[in-house]
Every structure is written in C-alpha cells, then in structure tokens.
Amino acid sequence: MADTSPAALAVQLLAILGRDKDRLTRIDDYLHGRHDDPYMPAMADDEYRLLARRAVSNWMPLLVNTPAQALYVDGYRAGDDANKGAATDLSSPQWEHWQRSRLDARQSAVYKGALTYGHAFTLTERVAGKVLTKGLSPLRTSALYEDAANDDTPYAALSVTAWPKDGKPGRARMWDARFEYAVTFKALGDSEGVRATRGKRHGSSECPVTRFAAAVDLEGRTIGVIEVMIPLQNRINQTIFDLLVAQTYASVKVRTATGMAPPVQRDPDTGEIVYDEQGNPIPLPINHNAKRFLFAEDPDVRFGSLDETPLGGFIDSIDMSIRHLSAIAQVPPHHLLGQIANLSAEALQAAETALSRKIQEFRTLFGEAWERVFRLAAELEGSGAADDFKGEVLWRDMEQRSLAQAADALGKLREQLGIPAKGLWKRVPQVTQTELDEWDDLADEEDSVKQLASALTRATPEPVTADEVPAAA
C-alpha cells in the first residue's frame, strides 16, 4: 500500500519539481532570450562570439503573448436556479471575490505561465479574514492527481516559498484535502531531509490549489507553446548568425593585387630589414581606404577584385523559417512578419481563423479552472454557490471589428431574425460587463418611463370640442 503520510507526499511533490526542473528551466531560458549558441568554429574568436550573441532573435514572447492578450475574463454568470440565464451581477459574491483578489490584472500572469510551461496554478485561501486567490509559479509548484488526465482536483499540492541556500533548508507549503502543512527540505532529491509539520485546516473540502493547463493529453502530460518551438527558434538563430557572418566578412568587394610586395620595416640606424620570430620580414601598415587608390610601377602587377557574397538567400531562409514557426504555432504570418498590406477583410479573417480556434480552446480549458476557483471561494465564504457546477465565466470579445460593421450586422440580426436587442448587446465590439449592466439599468429606467407615460395617457380623458357638445332639448 502506498505511503500517504504528509512527509511521503512532500517527498513525491519535491521529486516532481526535481524531475521537471531542467526542462522548465530550459523553457524559461528560451522565453527570456537565453538561447543555445549557434554552431561556430571550435577556434572562434571574440568577434565570432559577439556575432553569436547578436544573432539571438527571440520570437518566444510573441508566441505566448499573442493568445494571452485575447484571454480576458470579464464576468461570471451563475448557473443556479435563481439566476439561471440572467446577466452577470457585478455585486455577486463570485465577482466580489474576483475583484478583491485583483484578478482583473493578475489573470494575465496565470495564462502566460500556463502557455509558457504547459501549466500554472492558483491558490484560493482565507487571508486576514478575506478569501483571496493568487497565482503560483509552475517553477515552484507541483501537484499530485489520482488521474492526472481527467481530475481537476489535486490529491495534494506543494509550493516552494524559499529554496535551500547557505546551508539553510528550503521551505514550502503543502495542501491536501483538509490540512495545510509546513515543509522543510535540504534538496529536491534528498528524501531523508524532508520534514512536514501539520499547520491548520484550510477550510475547503478539497485541495485549494487549481491547475491551469494549456493542453493535457491522456497520459496527464502538459505542454506549452514554447517547448515544441525550440528547434525552430534555434534554426532562425543559426540562419541569422550565418547572415551576420556573411554581412561582416563577405558582403563587400575585396580588392586584390598580385605581383607586388608591400614595403617592409627597416632598422632606422642600419637600414637593414627587420624580421619577425619566424624569420619573415615585417611589412609596414598600409593606409588604404575608400578615398585612396593603389598604383604600381612594375608592369607585371595585376589588380582585381573578389565579388561580395549575396545576402538574399539568407534573408529568404529567415523568412521561410518564420513562416514555418507561424504555421506550427497557429499564429498568423502577419503577426510575425509585419506584412499586412493589400489584405482584404476576408483574407485577414481567414488568416486569423487558426488563431481564433486556438484561443477558443484555451478559453474552454481555463474557463473550467476558473469555475473551480469560484466554487472554492464560495465554500470558504459559506455561500450556497459552492455546488454551482452550471456557472460559467464570460470572456471579453477581443476581436478587432469596426463599430460600423458590427452595428450593421447586429441591426440585420435584429430585423431579419427577430433576436431581442438585449441579446445582441454583448456582441458590440470591446463592450465590458460594467457597460452591459449600465445599459441594462438604463433600459429598465427607460421602460419604466414609457410605462408611466402610457398609463398617464390612458388615464387622461380626451378633451371635448364644441362640436361634440350635445344640443339642449
């Protein structure tokens, strides 16, 4: 039978961090531009190494930021019977928890962590009497699952708060279904130095750590957008390095002269030729530049030139590699190349289709995780929404459409299909949930005014004209 004691769980969780450390560190290095050096000669000098550093062209942040910037939770719709189908109430306990945790700004870090490393985590806990949710770094956090491919609730989770340093043990926090533990450890691979001390009940009926995974396969493995792109990034860096070498050493014509020897150094006292250690005469430096020319009195001297190396092939190779990067990452080429001229609206929409599908997949995965966070927060706050499995987060529409085009399309939907106007409000480009609620209140006020005016009109008798007065008998 497996050992499920706190110390044994801590050992397993620390071992996961140790197992993934090299892989995640390599991903982190590529995100921040610390790439492998391109191939260069074994005896490369400092000038070559300088060109190698300048050859790094880091595309990785763009692959992460492009989908992350389209992920923005803007509201939450409860799924309980009382509020089913209703618009988001910004005064609801779920949204109050969201605002109290400042997740409007902090949600982006969670998405970028998950897209970069394959997964990220959040912790929902009570702090100073308030229930808050914060993000946890995947470089410091690990979780155990009974079924990592299908479970959204960890069996246990651990997050390192301080790494071992200067002989002092590292510290971590660990959670299971009921308790939080204080963990100390000497090293990630040292199972003998792990100690786990029970702290307190965390107040939830399950582990309060939630995983945000960019992609999970049936083996429970998570993968982000960077790891699979490292070979392509290396190819681009190598091509740019070759371009810089050719540009530095072979991009100009080389002038040649045959049959002519340069002047040599002579001893100023004796006039004899000065030789180096190998017995060769030491030539005098020649001051030759674009404003000077060479001539020779000897008729056997011949001048010539060597053609420069064309750079167009290197540039075409870089362009091709970036297009491969675009296709595999499902990022439109114009996002990477900056080439958007002469694209019709239909062509631009077609280019964005793959990215839109990818973003929709991320919204589905991350939305389920946020819904679990809301349920955890509701349980800690004692709300009845702790069992609300029908609720859903609302994502802001980040597609760039002109207001005139949207208004025309929404007007046609209203007139031709009879869709209620309120049902189309959230289709307005860049509208926020706060604006939707304000519009709803204004519409209710306008309806009230219209109803009052109609009632007053019906209650007011029509004026009687002189022609309508009956004649006296």
PDB file of N, CA and C in Angstrom, residues 51-142:
ATOM      1  N   LEU A  51      29.057  38.146 -32.533  1.00  0.00           N
ATOM      2  CA  LEU A  51      28.024  37.960 -33.548  1.00  0.00           C
ATOM      3  C   LEU A  51      27.009  36.912 -33.110  1.00  0.00           C
ATOM      4  N   ALA A  52      27.464  35.871 -32.394  1.00  0.00           N
ATOM      5  CA  ALA A  52      26.546  34.837 -31.920  1.00  0.00           C
ATOM      6  C   ALA A  52      25.554  35.420 -30.917  1.00  0.00           C
ATOM      7  N   ARG A  53      26.021  36.319 -30.061  1.00  0.00           N
ATOM      8  CA  ARG A  53      25.101  36.946 -29.102  1.00  0.00           C
ATOM      9  C   ARG A  53      24.100  37.847 -29.818  1.00  0.00           C
ATOM     10  N   ARG A  54      24.570  38.527 -30.842  1.00  0.00           N
ATOM     11  CA  ARG A  54      23.665  39.421 -31.577  1.00  0.00           C
ATOM     12  C   ARG A  54      22.708  38.655 -32.483  1.00  0.00           C
ATOM     13  N   ALA A  55      22.983  37.397 -32.736  1.00  0.00           N
ATOM     14  CA  ALA A  55      22.136  36.615 -33.637  1.00  0.00           C
ATOM     15  C   ALA A  55      20.846  36.159 -32.978  1.00  0.00           C
ATOM     16  N   VAL A  56      20.744  36.251 -31.658  1.00  0.00           N
ATOM     17  CA  VAL A  56      19.543  35.796 -30.962  1.00  0.00           C
ATOM     18  C   VAL A  56      18.376  36.710 -31.331  1.00  0.00           C
ATOM     19  N   SER A  57      17.374  36.140 -31.951  1.00  0.00           N
ATOM     20  CA  SER A  57      16.152  36.859 -32.319  1.00  0.00           C
ATOM     21  C   SER A  57      14.997  36.133 -31.632  1.00  0.00           C
ATOM     22  N   ASN A  58      14.601  36.623 -30.483  1.00  0.00           N
ATOM     23  CA  ASN A  58      13.694  35.883 -29.603  1.00  0.00           C
ATOM     24  C   ASN A  58      12.235  36.068 -30.022  1.00  0.00           C
ATOM     25  N   TRP A  59      11.651  35.012 -30.602  1.00  0.00           N
ATOM     26  CA  TRP A  59      10.253  35.030 -31.013  1.00  0.00           C
ATOM     27  C   TRP A  59       9.323  34.443 -29.957  1.00  0.00           C
ATOM     28  N   MET A  60       9.882  33.866 -28.904  1.00  0.00           N
ATOM     29  CA  MET A  60       9.065  33.130 -27.945  1.00  0.00           C
ATOM     30  C   MET A  60       8.035  34.000 -27.197  1.00  0.00           C
ATOM     31  N   PRO A  61       8.401  35.193 -26.721  1.00  0.00           N
ATOM     32  CA  PRO A  61       7.375  36.002 -26.043  1.00  0.00           C
ATOM     33  C   PRO A  61       6.173  36.307 -26.921  1.00  0.00           C
ATOM     34  N   LEU A  62       6.394  36.484 -28.229  1.00  0.00           N
ATOM     35  CA  LEU A  62       5.270  36.764 -29.130  1.00  0.00           C
ATOM     36  C   LEU A  62       4.333  35.572 -29.227  1.00  0.00           C
ATOM     37  N   LEU A  63       4.889  34.347 -29.224  1.00  0.00           N
ATOM     38  CA  LEU A  63       4.048  33.154 -29.289  1.00  0.00           C
ATOM     39  C   LEU A  63       3.197  33.004 -28.041  1.00  0.00           C
ATOM     40  N   VAL A  64       3.679  33.508 -26.911  1.00  0.00           N
ATOM     41  CA  VAL A  64       2.924  33.440 -25.664  1.00  0.00           C
ATOM     42  C   VAL A  64       1.937  34.599 -25.566  1.00  0.00           C
ATOM     43  N   ASN A  65       2.405  35.805 -25.883  1.00  0.00           N
ATOM     44  CA  ASN A  65       1.580  36.991 -25.672  1.00  0.00           C
ATOM     45  C   ASN A  65       0.419  37.091 -26.656  1.00  0.00           C
ATOM     46  N   THR A  66       0.589  36.589 -27.869  1.00  0.00           N
ATOM     47  CA  THR A  66      -0.473  36.728 -28.871  1.00  0.00           C
ATOM     48  C   THR A  66      -1.774  36.066 -28.410  1.00  0.00           C
ATOM     49  N   PRO A  67      -1.784  34.777 -27.987  1.00  0.00           N
ATOM     50  CA  PRO A  67      -3.047  34.233 -27.469  1.00  0.00           C
ATOM     51  C   PRO A  67      -3.402  34.760 -26.081  1.00  0.00           C
ATOM     52  N   ALA A  68      -2.387  35.047 -25.246  1.00  0.00           N
ATOM     53  CA  ALA A  68      -2.682  35.503 -23.885  1.00  0.00           C
ATOM     54  C   ALA A  68      -3.409  36.839 -23.894  1.00  0.00           C
ATOM     55  N   GLN A  69      -3.091  37.708 -24.842  1.00  0.00           N
ATOM     56  CA  GLN A  69      -3.737  39.016 -24.898  1.00  0.00           C
ATOM     57  C   GLN A  69      -5.190  38.940 -25.346  1.00  0.00           C
ATOM     58  N   ALA A  70      -5.614  37.790 -25.858  1.00  0.00           N
ATOM     59  CA  ALA A  70      -7.017  37.600 -26.237  1.00  0.00           C
ATOM     60  C   ALA A  70      -7.803  36.882 -25.153  1.00  0.00           C
ATOM     61  N   LEU A  71      -7.156  36.589 -24.021  1.00  0.00           N
ATOM     62  CA  LEU A  71      -7.813  35.891 -22.918  1.00  0.00           C
ATOM     63  C   LEU A  71      -8.048  36.889 -21.788  1.00  0.00           C
ATOM     64  N   TYR A  72      -9.313  37.258 -21.596  1.00  0.00           N
ATOM     65  CA  TYR A  72      -9.631  38.230 -20.555  1.00  0.00           C
ATOM     66  C   TYR A  72     -11.023  37.926 -20.024  1.00  0.00           C
ATOM     67  N   VAL A  73     -11.078  37.431 -18.788  1.00  0.00           N
ATOM     68  CA  VAL A  73     -12.372  37.156 -18.153  1.00  0.00           C
ATOM     69  C   VAL A  73     -13.005  38.473 -17.752  1.00  0.00           C
ATOM     70  N   ASP A  74     -14.240  38.672 -18.182  1.00  0.00           N
ATOM     71  CA  ASP A  74     -14.908  39.956 -17.959  1.00  0.00           C
ATOM     72  C   ASP A  74     -16.177  39.826 -17.133  1.00  0.00           C
ATOM     73  N   GLY A  75     -16.504  38.616 -16.702  1.00  0.00           N
ATOM     74  CA  GLY A  75     -17.711  38.446 -15.909  1.00  0.00           C
ATOM     75  C   GLY A  75     -17.945  36.990 -15.570  1.00  0.00           C
ATOM     76  N   TYR A  76     -18.945  36.764 -14.763  1.00  0.00           N
ATOM     77  CA  TYR A  76     -19.307  35.407 -14.357  1.00  0.00           C
ATOM     78  C   TYR A  76     -20.824  35.315 -14.287  1.00  0.00           C
ATOM     79  N   ARG A  77     -21.366  34.298 -14.931  1.00  0.00           N
ATOM     80  CA  ARG A  77     -22.813  34.078 -14.913  1.00  0.00           C
ATOM     81  C   ARG A  77     -23.103  32.868 -14.041  1.00  0.00           C
ATOM     82  N   ALA A  78     -23.844  33.072 -12.965  1.00  0.00           N
ATOM     83  CA  ALA A  78     -24.189  31.973 -12.068  1.00  0.00           C
ATOM     84  C   ALA A  78     -25.128  31.008 -12.773  1.00  0.00           C
ATOM     85  N   GLY A  79     -25.034  29.740 -12.392  1.00  0.00           N
ATOM     86  CA  GLY A  79     -25.867  28.728 -13.025  1.00  0.00           C
ATOM     87  C   GLY A  79     -26.924  28.158 -12.118  1.00  0.00           C
ATOM     88  N   ASP A  80     -27.112  28.740 -10.925  1.00  0.00           N
ATOM     89  CA  ASP A  80     -28.142  28.222 -10.020  1.00  0.00           C
ATOM     90  C   ASP A  80     -29.526  28.578 -10.550  1.00  0.00           C
ATOM     91  N   ASP A  81     -30.543  27.952  -9.969  1.00  0.00           N
ATOM     92  CA  ASP A  81     -31.909  28.133 -10.467  1.00  0.00           C
ATOM     93  C   ASP A  81     -32.395  29.568 -10.322  1.00  0.00           C
ATOM     94  N   ALA A  82     -31.917  30.247  -9.269  1.00  0.00           N
ATOM     95  CA  ALA A  82     -32.402  31.599  -9.020  1.00  0.00           C
ATOM     96  C   ALA A  82     -31.903  32.584 -10.078  1.00  0.00           C
ATOM     97  N   ASN A  83     -30.693  32.361 -10.576  1.00  0.00           N
ATOM     98  CA  ASN A  83     -30.093  33.307 -11.514  1.00  0.00           C
ATOM     99  C   ASN A  83     -29.856  32.707 -12.892  1.00  0.00           C
ATOM    100  N   LYS A  84     -30.425  31.564 -13.170  1.00  0.00           N
ATOM    101  CA  LYS A  84     -30.164  30.880 -14.426  1.00  0.00           C
ATOM    102  C   LYS A  84     -30.594  31.754 -15.602  1.00  0.00           C
ATOM    103  N   GLY A  85     -29.638  31.943 -16.518  1.00  0.00           N
ATOM    104  CA  GLY A  85     -29.927  32.722 -17.710  1.00  0.00           C
ATOM    105  C   GLY A  85     -29.848  34.215 -17.508  1.00  0.00           C
ATOM    106  N   ALA A  86     -29.640  34.666 -16.261  1.00  0.00           N
ATOM    107  CA  ALA A  86     -29.586  36.100 -16.011  1.00  0.00           C
ATOM    108  C   ALA A  86     -28.221  36.647 -16.394  1.00  0.00           C
ATOM    109  N   ALA A  87     -28.175  37.931 -16.637  1.00  0.00           N
ATOM    110  CA  ALA A  87     -26.902  38.568 -16.934  1.00  0.00           C
ATOM    111  C   ALA A  87     -26.042  38.591 -15.686  1.00  0.00           C
ATOM    112  N   THR A  88     -24.769  38.830 -15.881  1.00  0.00           N
ATOM    113  CA  THR A  88     -23.837  38.837 -14.769  1.00  0.00           C
ATOM    114  C   THR A  88     -24.175  39.959 -13.803  1.00  0.00           C
ATOM    115  N   ASP A  89     -24.194  39.617 -12.533  1.00  0.00           N
ATOM    116  CA  ASP A  89     -24.410  40.597 -11.479  1.00  0.00           C
ATOM    117  C   ASP A  89     -23.048  40.917 -10.884  1.00  0.00           C
ATOM    118  N   LEU A  90     -22.584  42.159 -11.100  1.00  0.00           N
ATOM    119  CA  LEU A  90     -21.257  42.519 -10.625  1.00  0.00           C
ATOM    120  C   LEU A  90     -21.200  42.662  -9.113  1.00  0.00           C
ATOM    121  N   SER A  91     -22.330  42.556  -8.446  1.00  0.00           N
ATOM    122  CA  SER A  91     -22.332  42.572  -6.982  1.00  0.00           C
ATOM    123  C   SER A  91     -22.443  41.162  -6.402  1.00  0.00           C
ATOM    124  N   SER A  92     -22.368  40.134  -7.255  1.00  0.00           N
ATOM    125  CA  SER A  92     -22.462  38.754  -6.782  1.00  0.00           C
ATOM    126  C   SER A  92     -21.234  38.397  -5.962  1.00  0.00           C
ATOM    127  N   PRO A  93     -21.323  37.421  -5.051  1.00  0.00           N
ATOM    128  CA  PRO A  93     -20.155  37.018  -4.251  1.00  0.00           C
ATOM    129  C   PRO A  93     -18.994  36.537  -5.104  1.00  0.00           C
ATOM    130  N   GLN A  94     -19.296  35.850  -6.219  1.00  0.00           N
ATOM    131  CA  GLN A  94     -18.212  35.365  -7.070  1.00  0.00           C
ATOM    132  C   GLN A  94     -17.404  36.517  -7.656  1.00  0.00           C
ATOM    133  N   TRP A  95     -18.112  37.530  -8.158  1.00  0.00           N
ATOM    134  CA  TRP A  95     -17.386  38.631  -8.777  1.00  0.00           C
ATOM    135  C   TRP A  95     -16.729  39.539  -7.734  1.00  0.00           C
ATOM    136  N   GLU A  96     -17.303  39.629  -6.568  1.00  0.00           N
ATOM    137  CA  GLU A  96     -16.664  40.370  -5.484  1.00  0.00           C
ATOM    138  C   GLU A  96     -15.338  39.701  -5.104  1.00  0.00           C
ATOM    139  N   HIS A  97     -15.340  38.369  -5.085  1.00  0.00           N
ATOM    140  CA  HIS A  97     -14.097  37.650  -4.809  1.00  0.00           C
ATOM    141  C   HIS A  97     -13.070  37.925  -5.904  1.00  0.00           C
ATOM    142  N   TRP A  98     -13.504  37.952  -7.124  1.00  0.00           N
ATOM    143  CA  TRP A  98     -12.610  38.231  -8.249  1.00  0.00           C
ATOM    144  C   TRP A  98     -11.966  39.611  -8.098  1.00  0.00           C
ATOM    145  N   GLN A  99     -12.777  40.620  -7.807  1.00  0.00           N
ATOM    146  CA  GLN A  99     -12.253  41.971  -7.671  1.00  0.00           C
ATOM    147  C   GLN A  99     -11.378  42.119  -6.426  1.00  0.00           C
ATOM    148  N   ARG A 100     -11.776  41.461  -5.357  1.00  0.00           N
ATOM    149  CA  ARG A 100     -10.991  41.542  -4.121  1.00  0.00           C
ATOM    150  C   ARG A 100      -9.613  40.912  -4.317  1.00  0.00           C
ATOM    151  N   SER A 101      -9.529  39.900  -5.150  1.00  0.00           N
ATOM    152  CA  SER A 101      -8.249  39.250  -5.434  1.00  0.00           C
ATOM    153  C   SER A 101      -7.454  39.976  -6.511  1.00  0.00           C
ATOM    154  N   ARG A 102      -8.021  41.058  -7.069  1.00  0.00           N
ATOM    155  CA  ARG A 102      -7.371  41.857  -8.124  1.00  0.00           C
ATOM    156  C   ARG A 102      -6.996  41.000  -9.330  1.00  0.00           C
ATOM    157  N   LEU A 103      -7.904  40.120  -9.690  1.00  0.00           N
ATOM    158  CA  LEU A 103      -7.636  39.206 -10.788  1.00  0.00           C
ATOM    159  C   LEU A 103      -7.855  39.834 -12.159  1.00  0.00           C
ATOM    160  N   ASP A 104      -8.458  41.026 -12.207  1.00  0.00           N
ATOM    161  CA  ASP A 104      -8.533  41.722 -13.492  1.00  0.00           C
ATOM    162  C   ASP A 104      -7.145  41.887 -14.087  1.00  0.00           C
ATOM    163  N   ALA A 105      -6.183  42.247 -13.239  1.00  0.00           N
ATOM    164  CA  ALA A 105      -4.810  42.441 -13.706  1.00  0.00           C
ATOM    165  C   ALA A 105      -3.979  41.175 -13.578  1.00  0.00           C
ATOM    166  N   ARG A 106      -4.232  40.386 -12.547  1.00  0.00           N
ATOM    167  CA  ARG A 106      -3.365  39.245 -12.263  1.00  0.00           C
ATOM    168  C   ARG A 106      -3.703  38.000 -13.076  1.00  0.00           C
ATOM    169  N   GLN A 107      -4.846  37.975 -13.726  1.00  0.00           N
ATOM    170  CA  GLN A 107      -5.200  36.783 -14.504  1.00  0.00           C
ATOM    171  C   GLN A 107      -4.235  36.570 -15.661  1.00  0.00           C
ATOM    172  N   SER A 108      -3.680  37.650 -16.206  1.00  0.00           N
ATOM    173  CA  SER A 108      -2.788  37.530 -17.350  1.00  0.00           C
ATOM    174  C   SER A 108      -1.550  36.715 -17.004  1.00  0.00           C
ATOM    175  N   ALA A 109      -1.010  36.884 -15.792  1.00  0.00           N
ATOM    176  CA  ALA A 109       0.184  36.125 -15.401  1.00  0.00           C
ATOM    177  C   ALA A 109      -0.104  34.630 -15.341  1.00  0.00           C
ATOM    178  N   VAL A 110      -1.317  34.260 -14.938  1.00  0.00           N
ATOM    179  CA  VAL A 110      -1.690  32.849 -14.882  1.00  0.00           C
ATOM    180  C   VAL A 110      -1.730  32.261 -16.293  1.00  0.00           C
ATOM    181  N   TYR A 111      -2.334  32.978 -17.234  1.00  0.00           N
ATOM    182  CA  TYR A 111      -2.414  32.487 -18.611  1.00  0.00           C
ATOM    183  C   TYR A 111      -1.025  32.362 -19.227  1.00  0.00           C
ATOM    184  N   LYS A 112      -0.189  33.367 -19.022  1.00  0.00           N
ATOM    185  CA  LYS A 112       1.147  33.332 -19.618  1.00  0.00           C
ATOM    186  C   LYS A 112       1.986  32.206 -19.019  1.00  0.00           C
ATOM    187  N   GLY A 113       1.820  31.951 -17.717  1.00  0.00           N
ATOM    188  CA  GLY A 113       2.535  30.832 -17.116  1.00  0.00           C
ATOM    189  C   GLY A 113       2.096  29.506 -17.699  1.00  0.00           C
ATOM    190  N   ALA A 114       0.788  29.336 -17.869  1.00  0.00           N
ATOM    191  CA  ALA A 114       0.286  28.082 -18.427  1.00  0.00           C
ATOM    192  C   ALA A 114       0.690  27.907 -19.888  1.00  0.00           C
ATOM    193  N   LEU A 115       0.647  28.981 -20.666  1.00  0.00           N
ATOM    194  CA  LEU A 115       1.027  28.885 -22.073  1.00  0.00           C
ATOM    195  C   LEU A 115       2.528  28.656 -22.231  1.00  0.00           C
ATOM    196  N   THR A 116       3.318  29.201 -21.324  1.00  0.00           N
ATOM    197  CA  THR A 116       4.768  29.067 -21.424  1.00  0.00           C
ATOM    198  C   THR A 116       5.230  27.670 -21.025  1.00  0.00           C
ATOM    199  N   TYR A 117       4.835  27.229 -19.829  1.00  0.00           N
ATOM    200  CA  TYR A 117       5.367  25.981 -19.276  1.00  0.00           C
ATOM    201  C   TYR A 117       4.434  24.790 -19.462  1.00  0.00           C
ATOM    202  N   GLY A 118       3.217  25.035 -19.907  1.00  0.00           N
ATOM    203  CA  GLY A 118       2.243  23.961 -20.060  1.00  0.00           C
ATOM    204  C   GLY A 118       1.204  23.958 -18.969  1.00  0.00           C
ATOM    205  N   HIS A 119       1.535  24.489 -17.792  1.00  0.00           N
ATOM    206  CA  HIS A 119       0.587  24.546 -16.686  1.00  0.00           C
ATOM    207  C   HIS A 119       1.003  25.638 -15.720  1.00  0.00           C
ATOM    208  N   ALA A 120       0.038  26.154 -14.999  1.00  0.00           N
ATOM    209  CA  ALA A 120       0.257  27.090 -13.904  1.00  0.00           C
ATOM    210  C   ALA A 120      -0.780  26.757 -12.839  1.00  0.00           C
ATOM    211  N   PHE A 121      -0.691  27.416 -11.680  1.00  0.00           N
ATOM    212  CA  PHE A 121      -1.578  27.077 -10.573  1.00  0.00           C
ATOM    213  C   PHE A 121      -2.089  28.351  -9.903  1.00  0.00           C
ATOM    214  N   THR A 122      -3.235  28.205  -9.232  1.00  0.00           N
ATOM    215  CA  THR A 122      -3.737  29.251  -8.351  1.00  0.00           C
ATOM    216  C   THR A 122      -4.033  28.636  -6.988  1.00  0.00           C
ATOM    217  N   LEU A 123      -3.980  29.472  -5.952  1.00  0.00           N
ATOM    218  CA  LEU A 123      -4.291  29.065  -4.583  1.00  0.00           C
ATOM    219  C   LEU A 123      -5.420  29.938  -4.073  1.00  0.00           C
ATOM    220  N   THR A 124      -6.477  29.317  -3.602  1.00  0.00           N
ATOM    221  CA  THR A 124      -7.612  30.028  -3.019  1.00  0.00           C
ATOM    222  C   THR A 124      -7.617  29.758  -1.517  1.00  0.00           C
ATOM    223  N   GLU A 125      -7.464  30.810  -0.723  1.00  0.00           N
ATOM    224  CA  GLU A 125      -7.343  30.637   0.717  1.00  0.00           C
ATOM    225  C   GLU A 125      -7.889  31.859   1.441  1.00  0.00           C
ATOM    226  N   ARG A 126      -8.075  31.696   2.746  1.00  0.00           N
ATOM    227  CA  ARG A 126      -8.519  32.799   3.584  1.00  0.00           C
ATOM    228  C   ARG A 126      -7.300  33.500   4.166  1.00  0.00           C
ATOM    229  N   VAL A 127      -7.190  34.800   3.924  1.00  0.00           N
ATOM    230  CA  VAL A 127      -6.072  35.604   4.401  1.00  0.00           C
ATOM    231  C   VAL A 127      -6.633  36.804   5.163  1.00  0.00           C
ATOM    232  N   ALA A 128      -6.306  36.882   6.455  1.00  0.00           N
ATOM    233  CA  ALA A 128      -6.767  38.003   7.294  1.00  0.00           C
ATOM    234  C   ALA A 128      -8.276  38.170   7.215  1.00  0.00           C
ATOM    235  N   GLY A 129      -8.986  37.055   7.237  1.00  0.00           N
ATOM    236  CA  GLY A 129     -10.442  37.095   7.237  1.00  0.00           C
ATOM    237  C   GLY A 129     -11.078  37.257   5.875  1.00  0.00           C
ATOM    238  N   LYS A 130     -10.282  37.376   4.808  1.00  0.00           N
ATOM    239  CA  LYS A 130     -10.815  37.536   3.457  1.00  0.00           C
ATOM    240  C   LYS A 130     -10.363  36.381   2.579  1.00  0.00           C
ATOM    241  N   VAL A 131     -11.239  35.918   1.723  1.00  0.00           N
ATOM    242  CA  VAL A 131     -10.912  34.839   0.795  1.00  0.00           C
ATOM    243  C   VAL A 131     -10.298  35.447  -0.458  1.00  0.00           C
ATOM    244  N   LEU A 132      -9.068  35.026  -0.768  1.00  0.00           N
ATOM    245  CA  LEU A 132      -8.340  35.569  -1.904  1.00  0.00           C
ATOM    246  C   LEU A 132      -7.801  34.436  -2.766  1.00  0.00           C
ATOM    247  N   THR A 133      -7.589  34.725  -4.030  1.00  0.00           N
ATOM    248  CA  THR A 133      -6.972  33.788  -4.970  1.00  0.00           C
ATOM    249  C   THR A 133      -5.739  34.441  -5.573  1.00  0.00           C
ATOM    250  N   LYS A 134      -4.645  33.704  -5.620  1.00  0.00           N
ATOM    251  CA  LYS A 134      -3.414  34.225  -6.206  1.00  0.00           C
ATOM    252  C   LYS A 134      -2.776  33.151  -7.079  1.00  0.00           C
ATOM    253  N   GLY A 135      -1.925  33.574  -7.993  1.00  0.00           N
ATOM    254  CA  GLY A 135      -1.245  32.643  -8.878  1.00  0.00           C
ATOM    255  C   GLY A 135      -0.009  32.053  -8.230  1.00  0.00           C
ATOM    256  N   LEU A 136       0.350  30.834  -8.637  1.00  0.00           N
ATOM    257  CA  LEU A 136       1.543  30.137  -8.163  1.00  0.00           C
ATOM    258  C   LEU A 136       2.406  29.769  -9.368  1.00  0.00           C
ATOM    259  N   SER A 137       3.708  29.977  -9.241  1.00  0.00           N
ATOM    260  CA  SER A 137       4.623  29.711 -10.342  1.00  0.00           C
ATOM    261  C   SER A 137       4.775  28.214 -10.582  1.00  0.00           C
ATOM    262  N   PRO A 138       4.718  27.762 -11.828  1.00  0.00           N
ATOM    263  CA  PRO A 138       4.949  26.334 -12.117  1.00  0.00           C
ATOM    264  C   PRO A 138       6.395  25.912 -11.862  1.00  0.00           C
ATOM    265  N   LEU A 139       7.327  26.867 -11.769  1.00  0.00           N
ATOM    266  CA  LEU A 139       8.708  26.530 -11.439  1.00  0.00           C
ATOM    267  C   LEU A 139       8.863  26.166  -9.965  1.00  0.00           C
ATOM    268  N   ARG A 140       7.884  26.533  -9.152  1.00  0.00           N
ATOM    269  CA  ARG A 140       7.957  26.289  -7.715  1.00  0.00           C
ATOM    270  C   ARG A 140       6.847  25.372  -7.200  1.00  0.00           C
ATOM    271  N   THR A 141       5.892  25.012  -8.055  1.00  0.00           N
ATOM    272  CA  THR A 141       4.682  24.325  -7.606  1.00  0.00           C
ATOM    273  C   THR A 141       4.506  23.013  -8.351  1.00  0.00           C
ATOM    274  N   SER A 142       4.046  22.004  -7.625  1.00  0.00           N
ATOM    275  CA  SER A 142       3.720  20.706  -8.228  1.00  0.00           C
ATOM    276  C   SER A 142       2.468  20.171  -7.566  1.00  0.00           C
TER     277      SER A 142
END
